[in-house]
Coordinates of C-alpha atoms in Angstrom, one line a residue:
Chain V
X204 CA 30.5 -8.6 -24.0
X205 CA 28.2 -7.4 -21.3
X206 CA 29.7 -3.9 -21.4
X207 CA 29.3 -3.8 -25.2
X208 CA 25.5 -4.0 -25.0
X209 CA 25.0 -1.9 -21.9
X210 CA 23.0 1.2 -22.6
X211 CA 23.3 3.9 -20.1
X212 CA 23.7 3.4 -16.4
X213 CA 21.1 0.9 -15.4
X214 CA 20.9 -1.2 -12.3
X215 CA 21.3 -4.9 -13.3
X216 CA 18.0 -5.6 -11.4
X217 CA 14.6 -4.1 -11.9
X218 CA 11.6 -3.8 -9.6
X219 CA 8.1 -4.7 -10.8
X220 CA 6.2 -2.2 -8.7
X221 CA 2.8 -3.8 -9.1
X222 CA 4.2 -6.8 -7.1
X223 CA 5.8 -4.7 -4.4
X224 CA 3.9 -4.7 -1.1
X225 CA 5.2 -1.3 -0.2
X226 CA 4.2 0.2 -3.5
X227 CA 0.6 -1.1 -3.1
X228 CA 0.1 0.0 0.5
X229 CA 1.9 2.6 2.5
X230 CA 0.9 0.6 5.5
X231 CA 3.4 -2.1 4.6
X232 CA 6.7 -1.8 6.2
X233 CA 8.3 -4.6 4.2
X234 CA 12.0 -4.0 3.8
X235 CA 13.1 -7.5 2.7
X236 CA 15.2 -6.2 -0.2
X237 CA 16.8 -3.4 1.8
X238 CA 17.7 -5.7 4.7
X239 CA 19.7 -8.1 2.6
X240 CA 21.2 -5.6 0.1
X241 CA 25.0 -5.5 0.8
X242 CA 25.6 -2.2 -1.0
X243 CA 24.7 0.9 1.1
X244 CA 22.3 3.1 -0.9
X245 CA 21.6 0.7 -3.7
X246 CA 18.0 0.0 -2.6
X247 CA 15.9 3.1 -1.8
X248 CA 12.6 2.6 -0.1
X249 CA 9.8 5.1 -0.7
X250 CA 8.8 7.5 2.1
X251 CA 5.0 7.3 1.6
X252 CA 4.8 10.1 -1.0
X253 CA 4.1 9.4 -4.7
X254 CA 5.9 6.1 -4.9
X255 CA 6.3 4.2 -1.6
X256 CA 7.8 1.2 -3.3
X257 CA 11.4 0.1 -3.6
X258 CA 13.8 1.4 -6.2
X259 CA 17.2 0.0 -7.2
X260 CA 19.7 2.4 -8.5
X261 CA 23.0 2.0 -10.5
X262 CA 25.0 1.4 -7.3
X263 CA 23.6 -2.1 -7.4
X264 CA 26.3 -4.8 -8.0
X265 CA 23.7 -7.4 -9.1
X266 CA 24.4 -10.0 -6.4
X267 CA 20.7 -10.9 -6.6
X268 CA 20.1 -11.3 -2.8
X269 CA 17.0 -9.2 -3.1
X270 CA 15.7 -11.3 -6.0
X271 CA 15.7 -14.2 -3.6
X272 CA 14.6 -12.2 -0.6
X273 CA 11.5 -10.5 -2.1
X274 CA 8.7 -12.9 -1.3
X275 CA 6.5 -11.4 -4.0
X276 CA 9.0 -11.9 -6.8
X277 CA 9.0 -8.2 -7.5
X278 CA 12.7 -7.9 -8.2
X279 CA 14.1 -9.6 -11.3
X280 CA 17.4 -9.4 -13.2
X281 CA 17.1 -7.0 -16.1
X282 CA 18.6 -9.6 -18.4
X283 CA 17.5 -13.2 -17.8
X284 CA 20.5 -15.1 -16.5
X285 CA 18.8 -18.4 -17.4
X286 CA 20.0 -20.0 -14.2
X287 CA 17.3 -22.7 -14.2
X288 CA 18.2 -23.7 -17.7
X289 CA 21.9 -23.8 -16.9
X290 CA 21.3 -26.0 -13.9
X291 CA 19.2 -28.3 -16.0
X292 CA 21.9 -28.7 -18.5
X293 CA 24.6 -29.5 -15.9
X294 CA 22.7 -31.8 -13.5
X295 CA 23.8 -35.4 -13.5
X296 CA 21.5 -38.1 -12.2
X297 CA 22.5 -39.8 -9.0
X298 CA 25.2 -37.2 -8.1
X299 CA 25.4 -34.3 -5.7
X300 CA 25.0 -31.0 -7.5
X301 CA 27.4 -28.4 -6.1
X302 CA 26.5 -24.7 -6.1
X303 CA 29.4 -22.5 -5.1
X304 CA 29.9 -18.8 -4.5
X305 CA 32.8 -17.2 -6.3
X306 CA 34.9 -17.1 -3.2
X307 CA 34.6 -20.9 -2.5
X308 CA 37.6 -23.1 -3.1
X309 CA 37.1 -26.2 -5.3
X310 CA 35.1 -27.4 -8.2
X311 CA 31.4 -26.8 -8.5
X312 CA 28.7 -27.4 -11.1
X313 CA 27.5 -23.8 -10.9
X314 CA 29.3 -20.8 -9.6
X315 CA 27.3 -17.7 -8.7
X316 CA 28.7 -14.4 -7.3
X317 CA 26.8 -15.0 -4.1
X318 CA 24.7 -17.9 -3.0
X319 CA 22.0 -15.5 -1.9
X320 CA 21.0 -15.2 -5.5
X321 CA 19.5 -18.7 -5.4
X322 CA 15.8 -19.0 -4.9
X323 CA 14.1 -22.1 -3.5
X324 CA 13.1 -23.1 -7.0
X325 CA 16.7 -23.0 -8.1
X326 CA 18.0 -24.9 -5.1
X327 CA 15.5 -27.7 -5.7
X328 CA 16.0 -27.7 -9.5
X329 CA 18.8 -30.3 -9.4
X330 CA 16.6 -32.6 -7.3
X331 CA 13.9 -32.4 -10.0
X332 CA 16.6 -33.2 -12.6
X333 CA 17.4 -36.4 -10.7
X334 CA 20.4 -35.4 -8.6
X335 CA 21.1 -37.3 -5.4
X336 CA 21.5 -34.1 -3.4
X337 CA 22.4 -30.4 -3.5
X338 CA 25.4 -28.9 -1.8
X339 CA 25.7 -25.2 -1.2
X340 CA 29.5 -24.4 -0.9
X341 CA 30.7 -21.2 0.6
X342 CA 33.6 -20.1 2.8
X343 CA 33.0 -18.1 6.0
X344 CA 30.8 -15.3 4.9
X345 CA 32.0 -12.9 7.6
X346 CA 35.0 -11.9 5.6
X347 CA 33.1 -11.2 2.4
X348 CA 32.1 -7.8 1.0
X349 CA 28.5 -9.2 0.4
X350 CA 28.2 -10.5 4.0
X351 CA 25.0 -8.6 4.6
X352 CA 23.4 -10.9 2.1
X353 CA 24.6 -14.1 3.8
X354 CA 21.5 -14.7 6.0
X355 CA 19.4 -14.8 2.9
X356 CA 21.0 -18.0 1.5
X357 CA 20.7 -19.7 4.9
X358 CA 17.0 -18.8 4.9
X359 CA 16.6 -20.1 1.4
X360 CA 18.4 -23.3 2.4
X361 CA 16.1 -23.8 5.4
X362 CA 13.0 -23.3 3.3
X363 CA 14.2 -25.7 0.6
X364 CA 15.0 -28.3 3.3
X365 CA 11.6 -27.9 4.8
X366 CA 10.0 -28.3 1.3
X367 CA 12.1 -31.4 0.7
X368 CA 11.0 -32.9 4.0
X369 CA 7.4 -32.0 3.4
X370 CA 7.6 -33.7 0.0
X371 CA 8.9 -36.8 1.6
X372 CA 12.4 -36.6 0.2
X373 CA 14.3 -35.9 3.3
X374 CA 15.8 -32.7 4.4
X375 CA 19.4 -34.0 4.4
X376 CA 19.4 -34.0 0.6
X377 CA 20.2 -30.2 0.8
X378 CA 23.2 -29.3 2.8
X379 CA 25.5 -26.4 3.3
X380 CA 29.2 -27.1 2.9
X381 CA 31.8 -24.8 4.5
X382 CA 34.9 -24.6 2.2
X383 CA 38.1 -22.7 2.4
X384 CA 38.2 -19.4 0.6
X385 CA 39.8 -19.3 -2.7
X386 CA 38.6 -19.3 -6.3
X387 CA 35.8 -21.5 -7.4
X388 CA 36.2 -23.4 -10.6
X389 CA 33.2 -24.1 -12.7
X390 CA 33.0 -27.5 -14.3
X391 CA 32.8 -26.7 -17.9
X392 CA 30.8 -29.0 -20.1
X393 CA 32.4 -29.9 -23.3
X394 CA 30.7 -27.9 -26.0
X395 CA 28.5 -30.0 -28.2
X396 CA 29.7 -28.4 -31.3
X397 CA 32.5 -25.9 -31.7
X398 CA 31.1 -22.4 -32.2
X399 CA 32.0 -20.9 -35.5
X400 CA 33.1 -17.3 -35.7
X401 CA 30.1 -16.5 -37.8
X402 CA 27.8 -17.9 -35.2
X403 CA 29.5 -15.9 -32.4
X404 CA 29.2 -12.6 -34.3
X405 CA 25.6 -13.4 -35.2
X406 CA 24.7 -13.9 -31.6
X407 CA 26.4 -10.6 -30.7
X408 CA 24.4 -8.8 -33.4
X409 CA 21.1 -10.4 -32.2
X410 CA 21.7 -9.3 -28.6
X411 CA 22.6 -5.8 -29.9
X412 CA 19.4 -5.6 -31.8
X413 CA 17.3 -6.9 -28.9
X414 CA 18.7 -4.5 -26.4
X415 CA 18.2 -1.6 -28.8
X416 CA 14.6 -2.6 -29.4
X417 CA 14.0 -2.8 -25.7
X418 CA 15.5 0.7 -25.2
X419 CA 13.3 2.1 -27.9
X420 CA 10.2 0.5 -26.4
X421 CA 11.2 2.0 -23.0
X422 CA 11.3 5.5 -24.6
X423 CA 7.9 5.0 -26.3
X424 CA 6.4 3.9 -23.0
X425 CA 7.6 7.1 -21.3
X426 CA 5.9 9.3 -23.8
X427 CA 2.4 7.8 -23.1
X428 CA 0.5 9.4 -20.2
X429 CA 1.3 7.9 -16.8
X430 CA -1.4 5.5 -15.6
X431 CA -2.9 6.6 -12.3
X432 CA -2.1 4.5 -9.3
X433 CA -5.7 3.5 -8.6
X434 CA -5.8 1.8 -12.0
X435 CA -2.4 0.1 -11.6
X436 CA -3.5 -1.5 -8.3
X437 CA -6.5 -3.0 -10.0
X438 CA -4.1 -5.2 -12.0
X439 CA -2.6 -8.3 -10.4
X440 CA 0.5 -9.7 -11.9
X441 CA 1.5 -13.3 -11.3
X442 CA 4.2 -13.8 -8.7
X443 CA 7.0 -15.3 -11.0
X444 CA 9.0 -16.6 -8.1
X445 CA 6.1 -18.5 -6.5
X446 CA 4.9 -19.8 -9.9
X447 CA 8.4 -21.2 -10.5
X448 CA 8.3 -22.9 -7.2
X449 CA 4.9 -24.3 -7.7
X450 CA 5.8 -25.7 -11.1
X451 CA 8.9 -27.2 -9.6
X452 CA 7.0 -28.8 -6.7
X453 CA 4.6 -30.4 -9.3
X454 CA 7.6 -32.0 -11.0
X455 CA 9.5 -33.1 -8.0
X456 CA 9.9 -36.9 -8.0
X457 CA 7.7 -38.4 -5.4
X458 CA 6.1 -35.1 -4.5
X459 CA 2.7 -35.0 -2.8
X460 CA 3.3 -38.3 -1.1
X461 CA 3.5 -37.3 2.5
X462 CA 3.1 -33.7 3.4
X463 CA 4.1 -33.8 7.0
X464 CA 3.6 -30.9 9.4
X465 CA 6.9 -29.0 9.4
X466 CA 7.5 -25.9 11.5
X467 CA 7.1 -23.0 9.1
X468 CA 7.8 -19.9 11.2
X469 CA 9.6 -17.4 9.2
X470 CA 8.7 -18.8 5.8
X471 CA 6.8 -16.6 3.3
X472 CA 3.5 -18.4 3.9
X473 CA 0.4 -17.5 5.8
X474 CA -3.1 -18.6 6.6
X475 CA -5.8 -15.9 6.6
X476 CA -8.9 -15.5 8.6
X477 CA -11.7 -13.0 8.3
X478 CA -14.1 -12.3 11.1
X479 CA -17.6 -10.8 11.2
X480 CA -16.3 -7.2 11.0
X481 CA -15.8 -7.6 7.3
X482 CA -17.9 -5.1 5.3
X483 CA -16.9 -6.4 1.9
X484 CA -15.0 -3.3 0.8
X485 CA -12.6 -5.4 -1.3
X486 CA -9.6 -3.4 -0.3
X487 CA -7.7 -6.5 0.7
X488 CA -8.3 -8.0 -2.8
X489 CA -7.3 -4.8 -4.5
X490 CA -4.1 -4.3 -2.6
X491 CA -2.9 -7.9 -2.4
X492 CA 0.3 -7.8 -4.5
X493 CA 0.2 -11.4 -5.6
X494 CA -3.6 -11.8 -6.3
X495 CA -4.1 -14.4 -3.6
X496 CA -7.6 -13.0 -2.9
X497 CA -10.5 -12.8 -5.2
X498 CA -14.2 -12.1 -4.8
X499 CA -17.3 -13.4 -6.6
X500 CA -20.8 -12.3 -6.7
X501 CA -23.2 -15.0 -7.6
X502 CA -26.9 -15.3 -7.0
X503 CA -26.9 -12.3 -4.7
X504 CA -24.1 -13.7 -2.5
X505 CA -20.7 -12.1 -2.0
X506 CA -17.8 -14.6 -1.6
X507 CA -14.2 -13.8 -0.8
X508 CA -11.8 -16.5 -1.8
X509 CA -8.2 -17.1 -0.8
X510 CA -5.7 -19.0 -2.9
X511 CA -3.4 -20.2 -0.1
X512 CA -0.6 -21.3 -2.4
X513 CA -0.1 -17.8 -3.8
X514 CA 0.0 -16.0 -0.4
X515 CA 3.5 -14.9 0.7
X516 CA 2.4 -13.6 4.1
X517 CA 3.3 -10.0 3.4
X518 CA 0.4 -9.0 5.6
X519 CA -0.8 -6.1 3.4
X520 CA -4.4 -7.3 3.6
X521 CA -4.4 -7.3 7.4
X522 CA -2.5 -3.9 7.6
X523 CA -4.8 -2.2 5.2
X524 CA -8.1 -3.4 6.6
X525 CA -9.6 -0.5 8.5
X526 CA -12.2 -2.7 10.2
X527 CA -9.4 -5.1 11.4
X528 CA -11.4 -8.0 10.0
X529 CA -8.5 -9.7 8.4
X530 CA -6.1 -11.7 10.5
X531 CA -2.8 -13.4 9.4
X532 CA -2.4 -16.7 11.2
X533 CA 1.0 -18.3 11.6
X534 CA 2.3 -20.9 11.3
X535 CA 0.8 -22.0 8.1
X536 CA 1.3 -25.6 6.8
X537 CA 3.7 -26.2 4.0
X538 CA 1.0 -28.5 2.6
X539 CA -0.8 -25.5 1.2
X540 CA 2.0 -25.3 -1.4
X541 CA 1.3 -28.9 -2.5
X542 CA -2.5 -29.0 -2.2
X543 CA -3.3 -25.5 -3.2
X544 CA -6.7 -25.1 -1.6
X545 CA -9.0 -22.3 -2.4
X546 CA -10.5 -21.3 0.9
X547 CA -13.7 -19.3 1.3
X548 CA -13.1 -16.5 3.8
X549 CA -16.4 -14.7 3.7
X550 CA -19.8 -15.6 2.2
X551 CA -22.6 -13.2 2.9
X552 CA -25.5 -11.5 1.3
X553 CA -24.7 -7.9 0.4
X554 CA -27.0 -5.0 0.5
X555 CA -26.8 -1.8 -1.5
X556 CA -26.5 1.6 0.2
X557 CA -29.2 4.0 -0.9
X558 CA -26.9 7.0 -0.6
X559 CA -23.7 6.0 -2.3
X560 CA -24.8 2.8 -4.2
X561 CA -22.0 0.8 -2.8
X562 CA -22.2 -2.8 -1.6
X563 CA -22.3 -3.4 2.1
X564 CA -22.3 -6.6 4.2
X565 CA -23.9 -7.1 7.5
X566 CA -27.3 -6.1 8.7
X567 CA -27.1 -2.3 8.4
X568 CA -30.3 -0.5 7.4
X569 CA -30.8 1.1 4.0
X570 CA -27.6 3.3 4.3
X571 CA -24.1 1.9 4.6
X572 CA -22.4 2.6 7.9
X573 CA -19.8 4.9 6.2
X574 CA -22.6 7.2 4.8
X575 CA -24.4 7.0 8.1
X576 CA -21.5 7.9 10.3
X577 CA -20.2 10.7 8.2
X578 CA -23.5 12.6 8.2
X579 CA -24.3 11.8 11.8
X580 CA -20.9 12.9 13.0
X581 CA -21.2 16.4 11.4
X582 CA -24.4 16.8 13.3
X583 CA -23.2 15.3 16.5
X584 CA -20.1 17.4 16.7
X585 CA -21.9 20.6 15.9
X586 CA -24.5 19.9 18.5
X587 CA -22.0 18.8 21.1
X588 CA -20.0 22.1 20.9
X589 CA -22.6 24.7 19.9
X590 CA -25.9 23.7 21.6
X591 CA -26.7 25.9 24.5
X592 CA -26.5 29.0 22.4
X593 CA -29.6 30.1 24.2
X594 CA -27.8 31.1 27.3
X595 CA -26.5 34.2 25.5
X596 CA -30.0 35.3 24.4
Chain D
X233 CA -22.5 12.7 20.7
X234 CA -22.5 9.8 18.3
X235 CA -20.3 6.9 19.3
X236 CA -17.1 6.8 17.4
X237 CA -14.0 4.7 17.8
X238 CA -11.5 5.1 15.0
X239 CA -9.3 2.1 14.6
X240 CA -6.1 4.0 13.8
X241 CA -2.8 3.0 15.3
X242 CA -1.6 5.8 17.5
X243 CA 1.9 5.6 16.0
X244 CA 0.5 6.2 12.5
X245 CA -1.2 9.4 13.6
X246 CA 2.0 10.5 15.4
X247 CA 4.1 9.8 12.3
X248 CA 1.9 12.0 10.2
X249 CA 2.0 14.7 12.8
X250 CA 5.8 14.7 12.8
X251 CA 5.8 15.6 9.1
X252 CA 3.8 18.8 9.7
X253 CA 5.5 22.1 8.8
X254 CA 5.2 25.2 11.0
X255 CA 2.7 27.0 8.7
X256 CA -1.0 26.2 8.8
X257 CA -3.6 27.9 6.6
X258 CA -7.1 27.6 8.0
X259 CA -10.5 29.2 8.5
X260 CA -12.1 31.0 11.3
X261 CA -15.9 30.9 11.5
X262 CA -17.7 33.3 13.7
X263 CA -20.8 31.3 14.7
X264 CA -22.3 34.2 16.6
X265 CA -22.9 36.2 13.5
X266 CA -23.6 33.4 11.0
X267 CA -27.0 33.9 9.5
X268 CA -27.3 30.4 8.0
X269 CA -27.8 31.6 4.4
X270 CA -25.8 28.6 3.0
X271 CA -24.1 31.0 0.5
X272 CA -20.8 29.3 1.5
X273 CA -22.2 25.9 0.6
X274 CA -23.5 27.2 -2.8
X275 CA -20.2 29.0 -3.6
X276 CA -18.3 25.9 -2.7
X277 CA -20.4 23.7 -5.0
X278 CA -20.0 26.3 -7.8
X279 CA -16.3 26.7 -7.4
X280 CA -15.4 23.0 -7.0
X281 CA -18.2 21.7 -9.4
X282 CA -19.3 19.0 -7.0
X283 CA -22.0 16.5 -8.0
X284 CA -25.3 16.1 -6.1
X285 CA -24.7 14.6 -2.7
X286 CA -21.1 15.7 -2.4
X287 CA -20.8 18.8 -0.2
X288 CA -17.4 20.0 0.9
X289 CA -19.0 22.4 3.2
X290 CA -22.3 21.9 5.0
X291 CA -24.2 24.2 7.4
X292 CA -25.6 22.3 10.4
X293 CA -28.7 23.9 11.9
X294 CA -29.2 23.4 15.6
X295 CA -32.8 24.3 16.7
X296 CA -33.3 24.5 20.4
X297 CA -35.9 25.6 22.9
X298 CA -39.6 25.3 23.4
X299 CA -42.8 27.2 22.7
X300 CA -44.9 25.1 25.1
X301 CA -43.1 26.0 28.3
X302 CA -46.2 27.2 30.2
X303 CA -46.1 30.6 31.8
X304 CA -42.8 31.7 30.2
X305 CA -42.0 33.5 27.0
X306 CA -41.1 31.2 24.1
X307 CA -37.4 30.4 24.6
X308 CA -36.2 29.3 21.2
X309 CA -33.1 29.8 19.1
X310 CA -31.2 28.5 16.1
X311 CA -27.4 28.1 15.8
X312 CA -25.8 27.6 12.4
X313 CA -22.5 25.7 12.2
X314 CA -20.7 25.6 8.9
X315 CA -18.6 22.4 8.8
X316 CA -15.8 22.3 6.2
X317 CA -12.8 20.0 6.4
X318 CA -10.9 20.8 9.6
X319 CA -7.4 20.4 8.0
X320 CA -6.3 18.7 11.2
X321 CA -2.8 18.8 12.6
X322 CA -3.0 15.0 13.0
X323 CA -5.4 13.9 10.3
X324 CA -7.2 10.7 11.1
X325 CA -8.0 10.3 7.4
X326 CA -4.3 10.3 6.5
X327 CA -3.6 7.6 9.1
X328 CA -6.5 5.5 7.9
X329 CA -5.7 5.7 4.1
X330 CA -4.3 2.3 3.0
X331 CA -2.5 3.7 -0.1
X332 CA -1.1 7.0 1.2
X333 CA -3.4 9.1 -1.0
X334 CA -4.0 11.7 1.7
X335 CA -1.2 14.1 2.5
X336 CA -0.9 17.1 4.7
X337 CA 1.2 19.7 2.8
X338 CA 4.2 20.8 4.6
X339 CA 4.2 24.3 3.2
X340 CA 0.7 25.3 4.2
X341 CA -0.8 22.5 6.3
X342 CA -3.6 21.8 3.8
X343 CA -4.8 18.2 3.8
X344 CA -5.4 17.0 0.2
X345 CA -6.6 13.8 -1.4
X346 CA -4.5 12.6 -4.4
X347 CA -7.2 11.7 -6.9
X348 CA -4.8 9.5 -8.9
X349 CA -4.0 7.4 -5.9
X350 CA -7.4 7.2 -4.2
X351 CA -9.0 3.8 -4.6
X352 CA -12.3 4.9 -3.2
X353 CA -12.4 2.6 -0.2
X354 CA -13.9 5.3 2.0
X355 CA -11.7 4.4 4.9
X356 CA -11.2 8.2 5.4
X357 CA -14.9 8.7 5.8
X358 CA -14.9 6.1 8.5
X359 CA -12.0 7.7 10.3
X360 CA -12.9 11.4 10.1
X361 CA -14.7 12.5 13.2
X362 CA -16.0 15.6 11.4
X363 CA -17.6 13.8 8.4
X364 CA -15.5 15.8 6.0
X365 CA -14.5 13.3 3.2
X366 CA -17.3 12.8 0.7
X367 CA -17.7 9.8 -1.7
X368 CA -18.1 10.7 -5.3
X369 CA -20.2 7.8 -6.6
X370 CA -19.6 8.7 -10.3
X371 CA -15.8 8.8 -10.1
X372 CA -15.6 6.2 -7.3
X373 CA -13.1 8.3 -5.4
X374 CA -13.2 10.4 -2.2
X375 CA -13.2 14.1 -2.3
X376 CA -13.2 16.8 0.3
X377 CA -12.7 20.5 1.0
X378 CA -9.3 21.6 -0.4
X379 CA -9.4 25.0 1.2
X380 CA -9.7 26.1 -2.4
X381 CA -6.0 25.3 -2.9
X382 CA -6.2 26.3 -6.6
X383 CA -7.3 29.8 -5.5
X384 CA -4.9 30.0 -2.5
X385 CA -2.0 29.2 -4.7
X386 CA -2.9 32.2 -6.9
X387 CA -3.1 34.4 -3.8
X388 CA -6.9 34.5 -3.6
X389 CA -9.1 33.5 -0.7
X390 CA -11.3 30.4 -0.7
X391 CA -14.7 30.9 -2.5
X392 CA -16.7 30.4 0.7
X393 CA -14.8 33.3 2.4
X394 CA -15.2 35.8 -0.4
X395 CA -18.9 34.9 -0.8
X396 CA -20.0 35.1 2.9
X397 CA -22.5 38.0 3.0
X398 CA -22.3 38.2 6.8
X399 CA -18.5 38.3 6.7
X400 CA -18.2 35.6 9.4
X401 CA -15.6 33.5 7.6
X402 CA -12.0 34.4 7.7
X403 CA -9.1 32.8 5.9
X404 CA -5.4 33.0 6.9
X405 CA -2.5 31.6 8.7
X406 CA -3.5 30.0 12.1
X407 CA -1.4 32.5 14.2
X408 CA -2.8 35.5 12.3
X409 CA -6.4 34.3 12.8
X410 CA -5.9 33.7 16.6
X411 CA -4.4 37.3 16.8
X412 CA -7.5 38.6 15.0
X413 CA -9.8 36.7 17.3
X414 CA -8.0 38.2 20.3
X415 CA -8.4 41.7 18.8
X416 CA -12.1 41.2 18.4
X417 CA -12.4 39.6 21.8
X418 CA -14.2 36.7 20.3
X419 CA -14.8 33.6 22.5
X420 CA -13.0 30.7 20.8
X421 CA -14.3 27.1 21.0
X422 CA -12.0 24.2 20.2
X423 CA -14.0 21.5 18.6
X424 CA -11.4 18.8 19.0
X425 CA -12.7 15.4 19.8
X426 CA -11.3 13.6 22.8
X427 CA -9.8 10.2 22.6
X428 CA -7.9 10.3 19.3
X429 CA -7.5 14.0 19.2
X430 CA -6.8 15.0 15.6
X431 CA -6.0 18.6 16.4
X432 CA -8.5 20.4 14.0
X433 CA -7.2 23.7 12.7
X434 CA -10.5 25.4 11.8
X435 CA -11.4 27.9 14.5
X436 CA -14.9 28.6 15.8
X437 CA -16.1 31.4 18.0
X438 CA -19.5 32.0 19.6

């Protein structure tokens, strides 16, 4: 049925550029999606020109490794595959929930083309549903055509285990199981009511209509003038992947009990620090893909706040800061995902530059340092090279 | 000279340099014969319609000497130095821009700011050793000398060059201009700043 409703050659995944670190700042060298993509040439990274972000073309096979790998949740399936719902339907309390890749032998509760599609939120979903544990079943990945994606599911498993341990549930509840290669069989649930022919055709018609409407809307959007980049980056979308994870952590049984210190190197988390070089230019806030930074101006004071739970450690803020005032500190505690602190990074009284009218922090005089240096430099350079013209007189 | 220490990763500057094409359009300013009339500044403002406070080209006046030197004739002089954007070979502004709004065109070496991409953070103004990028407070974006790219593309010369009454500004390809300088036996001065040398393309002679 999928081929029936497909319109044109579209990649099964799409990139939400506003969440992509590379798109927002050319200084970012994030290549998380390209590193795990098993198909050569399916992910194209920008080269710093008009669009520096990642693009996925029709060569994509839809394994979903990049969906799981992108810390900012910028890549999503074009058509919602309802994985979380499907897991919720199949989970049985007190039993071990088995995920399997399609090459694994044996029976499993959910079969996905590649385990690398699973995000932390999906791996932990059965635990929320009351399952005793989660098993990720796969044969030796080295013989698989998607083997480049294999490290991703190992990373996801490690992060899920750390989260489990941090929530006081025990890391051993999530385990990887090596199986023989073969054909995985999905345990089919008995249908609650037999589907009638009428119902089936109705559902096809509904999907037809929906996909047609979406295509029409897409065309209409293309006709409108392209929004300039500088306005796009002022918008901050919610990171859907992190929001799913936070919602899930809220609902985990026994969560928030004991958030132990767990080694977190390599996880998409970070702690930020700002030193006295900050001038309050707000570039970090503007360019942060996930909206973890925000500023307030109240009672003549400028405050920069950091929502630690949203931060994915992409480092765009630190890379972009010209004054090198922002520092990414690792390792960060997993507790920031449970406690969600709002940390004040900077609090200072701003001044207004008399020349450009912009806000400045620090104890500069009436002109901001940027205005001061640019005028002074012109003078200084001209003097340095061309004074002493008298010698020719 | 004013203290200046651009915080630009060396590799970033090198990377931008690697992308440069062989052709470089630029200016030659003959300081010796500049009369400091500021016609270039005015022509530039008229051509590019810049608001008050935003000058792509500025003429720096250097007054030297002394009238009070007892027993000697007054020994004074003025030098005028027009300062446009240097359209550097390794632009510090490009390396500093966090969003990649500044590009050096491969076909003619002109450094341009993409107004759609610029977020007005003024990092280029911090980075430029020549004070070329200007902040447009109305539009909240950065602007700078474009070497009149709209005219150059039509085969015309920049407005400042055609206006100059003393004929001390010349426009052309870098190699052509150096040939011209040799022909006229003009003494060239490279105003490249040590440390993070950005390889400015604009030529000066005195």
